[in-house]
Amino acid sequence: MTELTADLIIDNGTVVTDSATFIASVAIKDGKILAVGAADAMPPARERLDATGLHVLPGAIDVHVHFREPGYTHKEDFGTGTAAAACGGVTTVFEMPNVIPPTGTKEALALKHKLAAEKAYVDFGLYGLLGEDTIANVPDLIEGGVIGFKLYMGNTFGNTPSPSTGGMLEAFEVVAPTGKRISLHAETASIMARREAHMREQGRIDPLAHIAARPALVAIEAVSRAAILAEWTGARIHILHISSAEELRPLREAKARGVDITGETCPQYLLLGAKDYARVGSVIRVNPPVREERNQEPLWAALADGTVDMIATDHAPHVPEEKIRNDIWTADCGFPGVETQMPLMLTEVNKGRMAITDYVRWSAANPAKIWGLYPRKGVIQPGADADIAIVDLARHSAVDDAKLQSRAKITPWHGRKLHGVPIHTIVRGRFAMRDGVLCEDARGWGRSVHTIQQMPKAEPRHQGDTMLAIGRTPAGSEDAA
Ligand code: NCD
Ligand code: ZN
């Protein structure tokens, strides 16, 4: 028998899965988890890390980040964005297509793959843009390697035009048989445009005007409409950044009807509220808006009961000059979040808000399952990628915008107290952060994760009646059924 030597053993930490915690050692070899078990059952190793008293979590999977490259690299690029992820315990990110040029063609996708692979500290999936003009590009984008698609039902940063309901239906019809999930910015553009125009006419420029322009109704209407189209076509959809209590009803009802619909919320909707507008001013402007405090409890409850599946961040960096404005309509929407999500949530674990196993379910296991990456990612068990966040639940800290890795050093979290922070991040066996410090030599280590590992078969519906099919088949013929 040849001697087996692990590359690294993490000794005696508390390993966390989505359902259990237990003290164990974790052996890593060739980027994968080799063994999980008693310290004295481990093979010899080149390196051992004592994790006594620390928690060993699957690295977070953040399915909603904007890294701005190409086109807006003064805000962020794949290097700074994934460095922020690494320093936040996040080992995989799914990155959005609202860049210049938008990631809606095979050329734009190939360029982004190249830029990301050169600089990424963590693994990444790239979203393809699904808009009125890119429906025909779906096969090319899948061939080029996308984790899924992004469809903008409402305007937001980048002003990607939102498809008509007809365009959206056709897009769903085309994507449904591929099994790829469509992530939706679910706010209805036409409602927001009219409300904002009226408020501008009346001279409202204060931060709270942003909530008034985009009330929960825009999200309720969009989620409901998207769920109907997903139900009809069998397309898999994901509702991004759920911000209100009222959106939960159409989401819950669609799930109960068997629609393959999932949802995320973000720390800003769980932990911030309308009162914070006075404190941080225009910096808080984000789409959808941070809402009245009464929404927080229902969102937490929806995570707990599984209506909302996961926590993502919508990491949306803009530099201070673009954020600090007297006229709210001129402040860019969004702020960084990929680096602060884990410590903010661990702080809630420490407060007793949820168990650490719940956090792992929402931050790692569920995202991996929902995009077909499980059990390669999202769990610490033999055979999985060694994507690990080692956290110290006892450590106290505070958010300091100036110390963030993001190029956009401005957030509404500045000064917020933290209790529980990631201290080491390992991506496929390699340190991306060690003792709280970014490992520069991990730049370029991140790889694309667009291949679905395990997913139920796609179940497209009404395929004989799609826009493309009715063009091919004479009306009334048997095939049209
Ligand atoms: C995002 C951005 O800046 O790219 N902004 C935001 O307010 N959330 C876009 C988005 O996700 O809507
Ligand atoms: Zn969005």
Tab-separated table of C-alpha atoms and ligand atoms in Angstrom:
chain	number	residue	atom	x	y	z
A	1	MET	CA	0.000	0.000	0.000
A	2	THR	CA	1.372	3.408	-0.947
A	3	GLU	CA	1.640	5.931	1.838
A	4	LEU	CA	-1.144	8.504	1.605
A	5	THR	CA	-0.185	12.017	2.660
A	6	ALA	CA	-2.781	14.774	2.988
A	7	ASP	CA	-1.881	18.301	1.919
A	8	LEU	CA	-3.526	19.850	4.951
A	9	ILE	CA	-5.370	18.676	8.035
A	10	ILE	CA	-7.593	21.046	9.988
A	11	ASP	CA	-7.588	19.592	13.468
A	12	ASN	CA	-10.312	19.443	16.083
A	13	GLY	CA	-12.556	22.235	14.916
A	14	THR	CA	-16.332	22.091	15.196
A	15	VAL	CA	-17.432	21.008	11.738
A	16	VAL	CA	-20.812	22.413	10.709
A	17	THR	CA	-23.217	21.003	8.144
A	18	ASP	CA	-26.765	22.120	7.413
A	19	SER	CA	-28.045	19.714	10.041
A	20	ALA	CA	-25.311	18.940	12.569
A	21	THR	CA	-22.200	20.142	14.355
A	22	PHE	CA	-19.462	17.819	15.575
A	23	ILE	CA	-15.813	18.036	16.571
A	24	ALA	CA	-13.607	16.449	13.931
A	25	SER	CA	-10.466	16.808	11.880
A	26	VAL	CA	-10.716	17.459	8.151
A	27	ALA	CA	-8.038	16.128	5.798
A	28	ILE	CA	-7.593	17.767	2.396
A	29	LYS	CA	-5.761	16.414	-0.622
A	30	ASP	CA	-5.591	17.680	-4.201
A	31	GLY	CA	-8.207	20.326	-3.517
A	32	LYS	CA	-10.785	17.880	-2.185
A	33	ILE	CA	-11.841	16.682	1.211
A	34	LEU	CA	-10.164	13.343	1.792
A	35	ALA	CA	-11.492	12.467	5.228
A	36	VAL	CA	-13.515	13.807	8.127
A	37	GLY	CA	-12.971	12.066	11.433
A	38	ALA	CA	-11.061	11.718	14.673
A	39	ALA	CA	-7.684	13.488	14.758
A	40	ASP	CA	-5.815	10.255	15.454
A	41	ALA	CA	-7.511	8.526	12.506
A	42	MET	CA	-6.073	11.063	10.061
A	43	PRO	CA	-3.314	10.172	7.581
A	44	PRO	CA	0.063	11.931	7.726
A	45	ALA	CA	-0.062	15.484	6.357
A	46	ARG	CA	2.291	18.088	5.002
A	47	GLU	CA	0.630	20.713	7.166
A	48	ARG	CA	-1.679	20.757	10.182
A	49	LEU	CA	-3.810	23.650	11.365
A	50	ASP	CA	-5.120	23.561	14.903
A	51	ALA	CA	-8.770	24.650	14.841
A	52	THR	CA	-9.577	23.878	18.472
A	53	GLY	CA	-12.338	26.251	19.572
A	54	LEU	CA	-13.060	27.353	15.999
A	55	HIS	CA	-15.940	26.418	13.680
A	56	VAL	CA	-15.272	24.848	10.293
A	57	LEU	CA	-17.990	25.790	7.800
A	58	PRO	CA	-18.508	25.096	4.126
A	59	GLY	CA	-17.441	28.339	2.409
A	60	ALA	CA	-20.394	30.585	1.633
A	61	ILE	CA	-21.846	30.581	-1.879
A	62	ASP	CA	-23.052	34.072	-2.752
A	63	VAL	CA	-25.328	33.763	-5.772
A	64	HIS	CA	-25.675	37.523	-6.339
A	65	VAL	CA	-22.629	39.753	-6.788
A	66	HIS	CA	-21.710	42.533	-9.227
A	67	PHE	CA	-17.977	42.715	-9.929
A	68	ARG	CA	-18.274	45.378	-12.638
A	69	GLU	CA	-15.763	44.001	-15.110
A	70	PRO	CA	-15.541	44.924	-17.920
A	71	GLY	CA	-16.855	48.465	-18.044
A	72	TYR	CA	-16.931	49.852	-14.523
A	73	THR	CA	-13.598	48.803	-13.069
A	74	HIS	CA	-13.269	52.050	-11.098
A	75	LYS	CA	-15.974	50.478	-8.875
A	76	GLU	CA	-14.624	46.892	-8.719
A	77	ASP	CA	-12.974	44.178	-10.782
A	78	PHE	CA	-12.703	40.421	-10.495
A	79	GLY	CA	-9.544	40.774	-8.410
A	80	THR	CA	-10.921	43.182	-5.807
A	81	GLY	CA	-14.388	41.607	-5.799
A	82	THR	CA	-13.142	38.065	-5.236
A	83	ALA	CA	-10.582	39.313	-2.708
A	84	ALA	CA	-13.538	40.731	-0.782
A	85	ALA	CA	-15.274	37.357	-1.081
A	86	ALA	CA	-12.185	35.516	0.183
A	87	CYS	CA	-11.922	37.846	3.180
A	88	GLY	CA	-15.604	37.300	3.906
A	89	GLY	CA	-15.480	33.489	4.035
A	90	VAL	CA	-17.138	33.250	0.611
A	91	THR	CA	-15.630	30.580	-1.645
A	92	THR	CA	-17.982	30.755	-4.657
A	93	VAL	CA	-19.774	33.734	-6.199
A	94	PHE	CA	-22.290	34.008	-9.038
A	95	GLU	CA	-21.609	37.198	-10.928
A	96	MET	CA	-24.134	39.412	-12.739
A	97	PRO	CA	-24.232	40.518	-16.390
A	98	ASN	CA	-24.913	44.290	-16.057
A	99	VAL	CA	-21.477	45.345	-17.286
A	100	ILE	CA	-20.228	46.912	-20.543
A	101	PRO	CA	-20.723	45.088	-22.833
A	102	PRO	CA	-23.533	43.182	-21.070
A	103	THR	CA	-22.848	39.455	-20.710
A	104	GLY	CA	-25.442	38.525	-23.307
A	105	THR	CA	-23.362	37.243	-26.218
A	106	LYS	CA	-20.830	34.471	-26.524
A	107	GLU	CA	-18.057	37.019	-27.164
A	108	ALA	CA	-18.896	39.049	-24.058
A	109	LEU	CA	-19.090	35.856	-22.016
A	110	ALA	CA	-15.743	34.594	-23.311
A	111	LEU	CA	-14.124	37.922	-22.442
A	112	LYS	CA	-15.550	37.797	-18.913
A	113	HIS	CA	-14.395	34.206	-18.440
A	114	LYS	CA	-10.880	35.273	-19.392
A	115	LEU	CA	-10.822	38.320	-17.099
A	116	ALA	CA	-12.272	36.356	-14.191
A	117	ALA	CA	-9.945	33.382	-14.573
A	118	GLU	CA	-6.900	35.688	-14.546
A	119	LYS	CA	-7.807	37.410	-11.301
A	120	ALA	CA	-10.274	35.419	-9.226
A	121	TYR	CA	-9.344	34.350	-5.692
A	122	VAL	CA	-12.496	32.256	-5.351
A	123	ASP	CA	-14.632	30.113	-7.647
A	124	PHE	CA	-17.235	31.872	-9.725
A	125	GLY	CA	-20.270	31.251	-11.897
A	126	LEU	CA	-21.168	33.787	-14.571
A	127	TYR	CA	-24.764	34.728	-15.334
A	128	GLY	CA	-25.833	35.223	-18.949
A	129	LEU	CA	-28.150	38.139	-19.669
A	130	LEU	CA	-31.644	37.093	-20.675
A	131	GLY	CA	-33.291	40.081	-22.352
A	132	GLU	CA	-35.599	40.750	-25.253
A	133	ASP	CA	-32.604	40.767	-27.665
A	134	THR	CA	-30.589	37.878	-26.268
A	135	ILE	CA	-33.131	35.030	-26.303
A	136	ALA	CA	-31.566	33.648	-29.474
A	137	ASN	CA	-28.171	33.578	-27.721
A	138	VAL	CA	-29.268	31.098	-25.039
A	139	PRO	CA	-27.611	28.028	-26.664
A	140	ASP	CA	-24.368	29.954	-27.248
A	141	LEU	CA	-24.314	31.205	-23.674
A	142	ILE	CA	-24.888	27.729	-22.264
A	143	GLU	CA	-22.184	26.354	-24.535
A	144	GLY	CA	-19.836	29.151	-23.385
A	145	GLY	CA	-20.442	28.262	-19.716
A	146	VAL	CA	-23.028	30.107	-17.643
A	147	ILE	CA	-24.248	29.135	-14.191
A	148	GLY	CA	-27.700	30.441	-15.106
A	149	PHE	CA	-29.503	33.456	-16.536
A	150	LYS	CA	-30.412	36.884	-15.211
A	151	LEU	CA	-33.550	38.680	-16.289
A	152	TYR	CA	-34.276	42.287	-15.279
A	153	MET	CA	-38.034	42.847	-14.826
A	154	GLY	CA	-37.255	46.323	-13.536
A	155	ASN	CA	-34.689	48.985	-14.159
A	156	THR	CA	-31.702	49.160	-11.869
A	157	PHE	CA	-28.017	50.031	-12.173
A	158	GLY	CA	-26.879	49.672	-15.789
A	159	ASN	CA	-30.391	50.366	-17.132
A	160	THR	CA	-30.624	46.982	-18.762
A	161	PRO	CA	-33.991	47.212	-20.565
A	162	SER	CA	-36.647	44.996	-19.013
A	163	PRO	CA	-38.334	42.596	-21.422
A	164	SER	CA	-42.065	42.822	-22.058
A	165	THR	CA	-44.178	40.038	-20.548
A	166	GLY	CA	-44.204	38.486	-24.023
A	167	GLY	CA	-40.423	38.609	-24.222
A	168	MET	CA	-40.211	37.094	-20.773
A	169	LEU	CA	-42.549	34.237	-21.674
A	170	GLU	CA	-40.522	33.448	-24.788
A	171	ALA	CA	-37.308	33.579	-22.763
A	172	PHE	CA	-38.766	31.140	-20.204
A	173	GLU	CA	-39.948	28.839	-23.005
A	174	VAL	CA	-36.455	28.705	-24.460
A	175	VAL	CA	-34.593	28.207	-21.170
A	176	ALA	CA	-37.038	25.714	-19.578
A	177	PRO	CA	-35.796	22.582	-21.435
A	178	THR	CA	-32.162	23.397	-20.580
A	179	GLY	CA	-32.761	23.082	-16.828
A	180	LYS	CA	-30.802	26.297	-16.202
A	181	ARG	CA	-32.247	28.563	-13.526
A	182	ILE	CA	-33.345	32.125	-14.348
A	183	SER	CA	-32.653	34.648	-11.597
A	184	LEU	CA	-35.011	37.591	-11.593
A	185	HIS	CA	-34.746	41.190	-10.541
A	186	ALA	CA	-38.451	41.127	-9.701
A	187	GLU	CA	-39.643	44.733	-9.626
A	188	THR	CA	-42.043	45.948	-12.316
A	189	ALA	CA	-40.423	48.704	-14.395
A	190	SER	CA	-43.508	50.555	-15.601
A	191	ILE	CA	-44.957	51.068	-12.116
A	192	MET	CA	-41.681	52.419	-10.770
A	193	ALA	CA	-41.113	54.711	-13.748
A	194	ARG	CA	-44.468	56.444	-13.293
A	195	ARG	CA	-44.125	56.826	-9.537
A	196	GLU	CA	-40.597	58.167	-9.771
A	197	ALA	CA	-41.602	60.646	-12.506
A	198	HIS	CA	-44.435	62.012	-10.336
A	199	MET	CA	-42.170	62.433	-7.350
A	200	ARG	CA	-39.488	64.172	-9.354
A	201	GLU	CA	-42.110	66.561	-10.735
A	202	GLN	CA	-43.105	67.378	-7.183
A	203	GLY	CA	-39.502	68.047	-6.256
A	204	ARG	CA	-38.906	65.159	-3.878
A	205	ILE	CA	-35.186	64.408	-3.668
A	206	ASP	CA	-34.918	63.014	-0.115
A	207	PRO	CA	-33.653	59.461	0.525
A	208	LEU	CA	-37.076	58.149	1.623
A	209	ALA	CA	-38.500	59.110	-1.791
A	210	HIS	CA	-36.685	56.027	-3.069
A	211	ILE	CA	-38.954	53.716	-1.026
A	212	ALA	CA	-42.033	55.596	-2.194
A	213	ALA	CA	-41.009	55.082	-5.839
A	214	ARG	CA	-40.643	51.343	-5.366
A	215	PRO	CA	-43.263	50.136	-2.863
A	216	ALA	CA	-43.630	46.425	-2.087
A	217	LEU	CA	-46.375	46.274	-4.712
A	218	VAL	CA	-43.807	46.411	-7.537
A	219	ALA	CA	-42.200	43.277	-6.153
A	220	ILE	CA	-45.489	41.496	-5.379
A	221	GLU	CA	-46.696	42.083	-8.932
A	222	ALA	CA	-43.404	40.976	-10.467
A	223	VAL	CA	-43.017	37.831	-8.329
A	224	SER	CA	-46.621	36.821	-9.036
A	225	ARG	CA	-46.274	37.322	-12.799
A	226	ALA	CA	-42.929	35.517	-12.925
A	227	ALA	CA	-44.395	32.584	-10.978
A	228	ILE	CA	-47.267	32.257	-13.452
A	229	LEU	CA	-44.891	32.199	-16.425
A	230	ALA	CA	-42.612	29.704	-14.670
A	231	GLU	CA	-45.576	27.477	-13.836
A	232	TRP	CA	-46.766	27.512	-17.457
A	233	THR	CA	-43.349	26.873	-19.017
A	234	GLY	CA	-41.699	24.726	-16.335
A	235	ALA	CA	-38.753	27.129	-16.239
A	236	ARG	CA	-36.756	27.157	-13.001
A	237	ILE	CA	-36.658	30.615	-11.456
A	238	HIS	CA	-34.990	32.333	-8.529
A	239	ILE	CA	-36.243	35.563	-6.945
A	240	LEU	CA	-33.331	37.838	-6.117
A	241	HIS	CA	-33.163	40.206	-3.153
A	242	ILE	CA	-36.562	39.633	-1.500
A	243	SER	CA	-37.183	42.780	0.516
A	244	SER	CA	-40.776	42.795	1.735
A	245	ALA	CA	-43.149	40.694	3.821
A	246	GLU	CA	-45.811	40.877	1.113
A	247	GLU	CA	-43.710	39.202	-1.595
A	248	LEU	CA	-43.619	36.093	0.529
A	249	ARG	CA	-47.225	35.211	-0.187
A	250	PRO	CA	-46.902	34.757	-3.985
A	251	LEU	CA	-43.619	32.945	-3.385
A	252	ARG	CA	-45.165	30.586	-0.821
A	253	GLU	CA	-48.224	29.964	-2.966
A	254	ALA	CA	-46.131	29.198	-6.052
A	255	LYS	CA	-44.006	26.751	-4.071
A	256	ALA	CA	-47.163	25.068	-2.801
A	257	ARG	CA	-48.347	24.657	-6.416
A	258	GLY	CA	-45.068	22.898	-7.251
A	259	VAL	CA	-43.451	25.728	-9.218
A	260	ASP	CA	-39.650	25.392	-9.226
A	261	ILE	CA	-39.157	28.796	-7.640
A	262	THR	CA	-36.526	29.721	-5.061
A	263	GLY	CA	-35.697	32.943	-3.286
A	264	GLU	CA	-32.957	34.847	-1.536
A	265	THR	CA	-32.895	37.739	0.858
A	266	CYS	CA	-29.911	39.879	1.865
A	267	PRO	CA	-28.505	41.190	5.160
A	268	GLN	CA	-29.720	44.721	4.344
A	269	TYR	CA	-33.367	43.577	4.329
A	270	LEU	CA	-32.990	41.540	7.511
A	271	LEU	CA	-31.003	44.036	9.545
A	272	LEU	CA	-31.645	47.548	8.203
A	273	GLY	CA	-34.879	49.551	8.005
A	274	ALA	CA	-36.435	52.878	7.094
A	275	LYS	CA	-34.941	54.481	10.220
A	276	ASP	CA	-31.454	53.938	8.812
A	277	TYR	CA	-32.133	56.399	5.958
A	278	ALA	CA	-31.698	59.330	8.321
A	279	ARG	CA	-28.515	57.823	9.758
A	280	VAL	CA	-26.666	56.967	6.517
A	281	GLY	CA	-28.462	59.121	3.931
A	282	SER	CA	-28.132	58.363	0.231
A	283	VAL	CA	-25.569	55.598	0.813
A	284	ILE	CA	-28.461	53.274	1.662
A	285	ARG	CA	-30.055	53.633	-1.788
A	286	VAL	CA	-30.407	50.129	-3.248
A	287	ASN	CA	-32.864	48.271	-5.466
A	288	PRO	CA	-35.168	47.025	-4.121
A	289	PRO	CA	-35.098	49.555	-1.283
A	290	VAL	CA	-34.380	48.796	2.346
A	291	ARG	CA	-37.925	48.958	3.725
A	292	GLU	CA	-39.895	49.654	6.877
A	293	GLU	CA	-38.676	47.693	9.923
A	294	ARG	CA	-41.895	45.665	10.056
A	295	ASN	CA	-40.602	43.578	7.115
A	296	GLN	CA	-37.651	42.141	9.025
A	297	GLU	CA	-39.429	39.577	11.222
A	298	PRO	CA	-41.436	38.017	8.365
A	299	LEU	CA	-38.241	37.695	6.299
A	300	TRP	CA	-36.438	35.917	9.145
A	301	ALA	CA	-39.457	33.662	9.621
A	302	ALA	CA	-39.514	32.886	5.885
A	303	LEU	CA	-35.869	31.803	6.026
A	304	ALA	CA	-36.653	29.621	9.022
A	305	ASP	CA	-39.640	27.914	7.349
A	306	GLY	CA	-37.891	27.520	3.975
A	307	THR	CA	-40.016	29.970	1.966
A	308	VAL	CA	-36.842	31.974	1.418
A	309	ASP	CA	-34.069	29.527	0.599
A	310	MET	CA	-30.877	31.475	1.098
A	311	ILE	CA	-28.916	34.572	1.936
A	312	ALA	CA	-27.090	36.367	-0.872
A	313	THR	CA	-25.635	39.854	-0.786
A	314	ASP	CA	-26.286	41.719	-4.051
A	315	HIS	CA	-22.728	43.052	-3.602
A	316	ALA	CA	-23.161	46.226	-5.692
A	317	PRO	CA	-20.097	48.447	-5.313
A	318	HIS	CA	-20.071	52.147	-6.231
A	319	VAL	CA	-17.429	54.648	-5.146
A	320	PRO	CA	-18.221	57.376	-2.554
A	321	GLU	CA	-18.676	60.192	-5.131
A	322	GLU	CA	-21.365	58.085	-6.805
A	323	LYS	CA	-23.153	57.343	-3.519
A	324	ILE	CA	-23.105	60.555	-1.508
A	325	ARG	CA	-25.617	62.911	-3.132
A	326	ASN	CA	-28.149	65.510	-1.980
A	327	ASP	CA	-30.548	64.449	-4.734
A	328	ILE	CA	-31.428	60.800	-4.070
A	329	TRP	CA	-32.242	60.168	-7.742
A	330	THR	CA	-28.598	60.791	-8.670
A	331	ALA	CA	-27.070	58.368	-6.131
A	332	ASP	CA	-26.074	55.027	-7.702
A	333	CYS	CA	-28.037	52.090	-6.297
A	334	GLY	CA	-26.354	49.386	-4.245
A	335	PHE	CA	-23.372	48.913	-1.940
A	336	PRO	CA	-20.761	46.217	-1.229
A	337	GLY	CA	-21.784	43.200	0.852
A	338	VAL	CA	-19.847	40.069	-0.055
A	339	GLU	CA	-17.241	40.660	2.654
A	340	THR	CA	-19.623	41.585	5.483
A	341	GLN	CA	-22.385	38.981	5.048
A	342	MET	CA	-20.763	36.187	7.049
A	343	PRO	CA	-19.686	38.217	10.093
A	344	LEU	CA	-23.065	40.006	10.166
A	345	MET	CA	-24.879	36.661	10.145
A	346	LEU	CA	-22.521	35.012	12.654
A	347	THR	CA	-23.287	37.950	14.931
A	348	GLU	CA	-26.978	36.985	14.662
A	349	VAL	CA	-26.062	33.364	15.461
A	350	ASN	CA	-24.335	34.610	18.591
A	351	LYS	CA	-27.441	36.620	19.505
A	352	GLY	CA	-29.476	33.400	19.298
A	353	ARG	CA	-31.412	34.453	16.196
A	354	MET	CA	-30.680	31.109	14.497
A	355	ALA	CA	-28.476	28.042	14.842
A	356	ILE	CA	-25.182	27.921	13.014
A	357	THR	CA	-26.535	24.918	11.082
A	358	ASP	CA	-29.333	27.193	9.789
A	359	TYR	CA	-26.713	29.661	8.648
A	360	VAL	CA	-24.859	26.929	6.737
A	361	ARG	CA	-28.119	25.826	5.129
A	362	TRP	CA	-28.887	29.387	3.948
A	363	SER	CA	-25.356	30.396	2.966
A	364	ALA	CA	-23.888	27.242	1.437
A	365	ALA	CA	-25.945	24.028	1.280
A	366	ASN	CA	-29.097	25.460	-0.299
A	367	PRO	CA	-27.349	27.583	-2.956
A	368	ALA	CA	-25.280	24.526	-3.939
A	369	LYS	CA	-28.355	22.295	-4.140
A	370	ILE	CA	-30.453	24.806	-6.046
A	371	TRP	CA	-27.834	25.302	-8.770
A	372	GLY	CA	-26.864	21.633	-8.958
A	373	LEU	CA	-23.419	22.021	-7.396
A	374	TYR	CA	-24.174	19.822	-4.362
A	375	PRO	CA	-22.410	17.754	-2.988
A	376	ARG	CA	-19.316	19.007	-4.786
A	377	LYS	CA	-19.892	22.286	-2.966
A	378	GLY	CA	-21.942	23.382	0.045
A	379	VAL	CA	-20.894	20.609	2.413
A	380	ILE	CA	-17.822	19.320	4.225
A	381	GLN	CA	-17.674	15.609	3.484
A	382	PRO	CA	-15.272	13.262	1.683
A	383	GLY	CA	-15.140	13.936	-2.036
A	384	ALA	CA	-16.390	17.528	-1.839
A	385	ASP	CA	-14.277	20.470	-2.948
A	386	ALA	CA	-12.250	21.711	0.012
A	387	ASP	CA	-14.063	25.079	0.150
A	388	ILE	CA	-13.956	26.056	3.791
A	389	ALA	CA	-14.453	29.063	6.046
A	390	ILE	CA	-12.879	28.707	9.481
A	391	VAL	CA	-14.587	31.124	11.827
A	392	ASP	CA	-14.024	32.341	15.356
A	393	LEU	CA	-17.422	32.795	16.942
A	394	ALA	CA	-15.860	34.357	20.031
A	395	ARG	CA	-14.055	37.191	18.277
A	396	HIS	CA	-15.434	40.742	18.454
A	397	SER	CA	-14.866	43.253	15.689
A	398	ALA	CA	-16.631	46.074	13.827
A	399	VAL	CA	-17.173	46.882	10.163
A	400	ASP	CA	-14.612	49.416	8.968
A	401	ASP	CA	-15.340	50.531	5.403
A	402	ALA	CA	-11.749	51.706	4.928
A	403	LYS	CA	-10.453	48.173	5.527
A	404	LEU	CA	-12.720	46.431	3.019
A	405	GLN	CA	-11.111	44.738	0.024
A	406	SER	CA	-13.731	46.166	-2.316
A	407	ARG	CA	-12.689	49.159	-4.383
A	408	ALA	CA	-15.936	50.799	-3.186
A	409	LYS	CA	-15.192	51.538	0.447
A	410	ILE	CA	-18.612	52.782	1.434
A	411	THR	CA	-21.451	50.794	3.027
A	412	PRO	CA	-24.344	51.385	5.415
A	413	TRP	CA	-22.639	48.887	7.758
A	414	HIS	CA	-19.722	51.109	8.744
A	415	GLY	CA	-19.201	50.945	12.505
A	416	ARG	CA	-21.569	48.031	13.056
A	417	LYS	CA	-20.446	45.706	15.816
A	418	LEU	CA	-19.584	42.134	14.899
A	419	HIS	CA	-19.365	39.058	17.094
A	420	GLY	CA	-18.043	36.100	15.096
A	421	VAL	CA	-15.739	36.500	12.101
A	422	PRO	CA	-14.101	34.315	9.430
A	423	ILE	CA	-10.365	34.049	9.945
A	424	HIS	CA	-9.229	31.532	7.308
A	425	THR	CA	-10.770	30.852	3.892
A	426	ILE	CA	-9.781	27.836	1.834
A	427	VAL	CA	-10.754	27.457	-1.823
A	428	ARG	CA	-10.288	23.977	-3.302
A	429	GLY	CA	-7.587	23.232	-0.768
A	430	ARG	CA	-5.699	26.482	-1.030
A	431	PHE	CA	-5.706	29.391	1.435
A	432	ALA	CA	-7.297	32.518	-0.038
A	433	MET	CA	-7.311	34.240	3.371
A	434	ARG	CA	-5.102	33.249	6.269
A	435	ASP	CA	-5.246	34.759	9.753
A	436	GLY	CA	-7.491	37.479	8.387
A	437	VAL	CA	-5.053	38.431	5.625
A	438	LEU	CA	-5.684	37.995	1.897
A	439	CYS	CA	-3.304	35.449	0.310
A	440	GLU	CA	-2.069	37.329	-2.749
A	441	ASP	CA	-0.697	34.148	-4.289
A	442	ALA	CA	-4.230	32.745	-4.628
A	443	ARG	CA	-5.045	35.341	-7.311
A	444	GLY	CA	-6.053	33.450	-10.450
A	445	TRP	CA	-6.856	30.269	-8.497
A	446	GLY	CA	-10.634	30.726	-8.856
A	447	ARG	CA	-12.359	28.658	-11.533
A	448	SER	CA	-15.750	28.731	-13.231
A	449	VAL	CA	-18.337	26.333	-11.812
A	450	HIS	CA	-20.941	26.372	-14.545
A	451	THR	CA	-21.404	22.615	-14.935
A	452	ILE	CA	-24.518	21.238	-13.248
A	453	GLN	CA	-23.540	18.184	-11.157
A	454	GLN	CA	-26.809	16.907	-9.793
A	455	MET	CA	-30.244	18.254	-10.595
A	456	PRO	CA	-33.581	16.638	-11.258
A	457	LYS	CA	-34.327	16.443	-14.979
A	458	ALA	CA	-35.752	19.609	-16.504
A	459	GLU	CA	-39.542	19.483	-16.798
A	460	PRO	CA	-40.523	21.947	-19.508
A	461	ARG	CA	-44.277	22.316	-19.991
A	462	HIS	CA	-46.420	23.365	-22.957
A	463	GLN	CA	-43.447	22.948	-25.287
A	464	GLY	CA	-45.773	22.129	-28.195
A	465	ASP	CA	-47.354	25.539	-27.786
A	466	THR	CA	-44.327	27.820	-27.482
A	467	MET	CA	-43.856	30.867	-29.686
A	468	LEU	CA	-41.228	29.007	-31.697
A	469	ALA	CA	-43.313	25.822	-31.958
A	470	ILE	CA	-46.473	27.557	-33.193
A	471	GLY	CA	-44.412	29.160	-35.962
A	472	ARG	CA	-43.296	25.728	-37.136
A	473	THR	CA	-46.550	23.777	-36.759
A	474	PRO	CA	-49.751	24.556	-38.668
A	475	ALA	CA	-52.490	25.584	-36.245
A	476	GLY	CA	-54.940	22.756	-35.528
A	477	SER	CA	-52.523	19.975	-36.476
A	478	GLU	CA	-52.136	17.128	-33.984
A	479	ASP	CA	-48.562	18.133	-33.093
A	480	ALA	CA	-49.734	21.447	-31.742
A	481	ALA	CA	-51.293	19.773	-28.685
B	1	NCD	C1	-27.280	46.575	-8.511
B	1	NCD	C2	-26.030	47.123	-9.207
B	1	NCD	O1	-25.528	48.157	-8.785
B	1	NCD	O2	-25.539	46.496	-10.151
B	1	NCD	N1	-27.854	47.634	-7.733
B	1	NCD	C3	-28.763	47.515	-6.769
B	1	NCD	O3	-29.277	48.540	-6.309
B	1	NCD	N2	-29.131	46.357	-6.284
B	1	NCD	C4	-28.237	46.014	-9.516
B	1	NCD	C5	-29.300	45.136	-8.927
B	1	NCD	O4	-29.025	44.041	-8.447
B	1	NCD	O5	-30.468	45.517	-8.938
B	2	ZN	ZN	-31.273	43.396	-8.804
